[in-house]
């Protein structure tokens, strides 16, 4: 099944938004923007009966313990125009383990109308076009803090054209990459906080309403009070969709973080301030290079390609320990390679070339890195390989890389790169490694998740990327390794433990080699998920499989080797290709949408 998708230019998007928001008329405050969209939607969207795919938001997936993204099929029972929402009835899910209320109140921008409709009399073309315009506006133009904007100022005049221009500049790679990635990260975090706040505040209001209902019951036992319709945004006791236990202080922290993002983004929203920001970053880098190594600065300015540099980063420790680290580094550094001592890993990542090697000592190395790693460079820990994998070792005594705050992704790889003898602490990020393209080699690495999230991923491989893992451990993730179409992975002596899904093969074109027969899935809810498998029984939704050799029969050319399973609830589960809700191309587009918003250089 396919859905409506659109690709439009900056001028087209601007013209559409002007038409909706009456650009040439009287000044329009922020509080009136939603009313204008409501009036437009009422004229364009069919009020009921059309079929669509619902891409469940991350906040709901997290609270329902669903993998993300989860996409379900159904129809719109009623459009709630005042709230730009719809009552959506779920009729089909890809995974039978996904349990949702039949009727859900969802945002219109979360719906993707399907090309095929049971009722051909409906004008779904216009409906889909309207929702696309609405989705672009609220995803790329309207900011979470705009609803608090002063009513005595013209929001349209001040922001509309500048915001759409910014969205297009980001999508067309017209901004310096570090700045573009920084702004995308801020936007993604702000929108997530907004969703979380709306969800939690609605939950609190529902809880208050339930308390009022209970009080009525106590005072009048002769009449039952009316019950609210279950909806995904709220949480009646019988539904239990959003039983978040966040205290009020945590809600305050979310509001505070959103205010901080707002103050920074409002500066970067101005093109002149963006240029000044980029110049300050560049000048700061040059000053740092001048202080650390005057020769390195001239090398940067003249773009001279000399011998590769190796950077050494150590945490403060006693002199004898530093000497021991230097001796170990001496064994790792290639002959005739210059060595530069770095203060922190963050500093080194900011000044090093993409093809240079970085050696780090045991201890915690905190980063907030907004560039991609590529060009045959590497990060290696100064420790024996066996020590990283052994769980008995104290993490503080291992080379550990973590994020400085809740970034969406710890490391983004877009070329050939190597990580060795490292612990990647992913407990405070949504994703450990995003492999966009090239070959990523991990040797003797350990990736740690938080063990609670239903959406956290260790490694995501994008189309045509290659992954090689040797002697590695992945534990406590929702998904250990996610392989999309045309990806390639070689795993040798890899242990995947305590994950909801150890490894997922989302397309038949994904190539997997389990070398040495020594890969193991331990205490996972599901060891391997294989999607789109041509099962012999076309009416069978999925098939439970015990051994990898049995799965190989369905794709002998791409899935090679063998592995073992210990204490997994299910070893392997194959989903029938005939039961896929979405057409292959559409499915890939919706899977990539979230990643595109965070890191991709070209988004529509």
Coordinates of N, CA and C in Angstrom, one line a residue, residues 288 292 311-316 340-352 358-361 364-368:
X288 N 42.6 28.4 19.0 CA 43.0 27.2 19.7 C 44.2 26.5 19.0
X292 N 47.9 25.8 20.7 CA 48.4 24.4 20.8 C 49.6 24.1 19.9
X311 N 46.5 12.0 17.4 CA 46.2 12.8 18.6 C 46.1 11.9 19.8
X312 N 46.7 12.4 20.9 CA 46.6 11.6 22.1 C 45.9 12.4 23.2
X313 N 44.9 11.8 23.8 CA 44.1 12.5 24.8 C 44.1 11.6 26.1
X314 N 44.5 12.2 27.2 CA 44.5 11.5 28.5 C 43.7 12.3 29.5
X315 N 43.1 11.6 30.4 CA 42.5 12.3 31.6 C 43.5 12.5 32.6
X316 N 43.3 13.4 33.5 CA 44.3 13.7 34.6 C 44.6 12.4 35.4
X340 N 50.2 14.7 18.5 CA 49.8 16.0 19.1 C 49.0 15.6 20.4
X341 N 49.4 16.2 21.5 CA 48.7 16.0 22.8 C 47.5 16.9 22.8
X342 N 46.3 16.3 23.1 CA 45.1 17.1 23.2 C 44.6 17.2 24.6
X343 N 43.8 18.3 24.9 CA 43.3 18.5 26.2 C 42.1 17.6 26.5
X344 N 41.1 17.6 25.6 CA 39.9 16.8 25.7 C 39.6 16.2 24.3
X345 N 38.8 15.1 24.3 CA 38.4 14.5 23.1 C 37.5 15.5 22.3
X346 N 36.7 16.3 22.9 CA 35.9 17.3 22.2 C 36.8 18.3 21.5
X347 N 37.9 18.8 22.1 CA 38.8 19.7 21.4 C 39.4 19.0 20.2
X348 N 39.9 17.8 20.4 CA 40.6 17.1 19.3 C 39.6 16.9 18.1
X349 N 38.4 16.5 18.4 CA 37.5 16.3 17.3 C 37.2 17.6 16.6
X350 N 37.3 18.7 17.3 CA 37.0 20.0 16.6 C 38.2 20.4 15.7
X351 N 39.4 20.0 16.0 CA 40.6 20.5 15.2 C 41.2 19.5 14.3
X352 N 40.9 18.2 14.5 CA 41.6 17.2 13.8 C 41.0 17.0 12.4
X358 N 43.0 9.0 16.6 CA 42.9 9.6 17.9 C 43.0 8.5 18.9
X359 N 43.9 8.6 19.9 CA 44.1 7.6 21.0 C 43.6 8.3 22.3
X360 N 42.8 7.5 23.0 CA 42.3 8.1 24.3 C 42.6 7.2 25.4
X361 N 42.8 7.7 26.6 CA 43.1 7.0 27.8 C 41.9 6.4 28.4
X364 N 36.4 8.8 31.5 CA 35.3 9.3 30.8 C 35.6 10.4 29.9
X365 N 35.3 10.3 28.6 CA 35.5 11.4 27.6 C 34.1 11.9 27.1
X366 N 33.8 13.1 27.5 CA 32.4 13.6 27.1 C 32.5 14.5 25.9
X367 N 31.6 14.2 25.0 CA 31.6 15.0 23.7 C 30.2 15.5 23.4
X368 N 30.2 16.5 22.6 CA 29.0 17.0 21.9 C 29.5 17.3 20.5

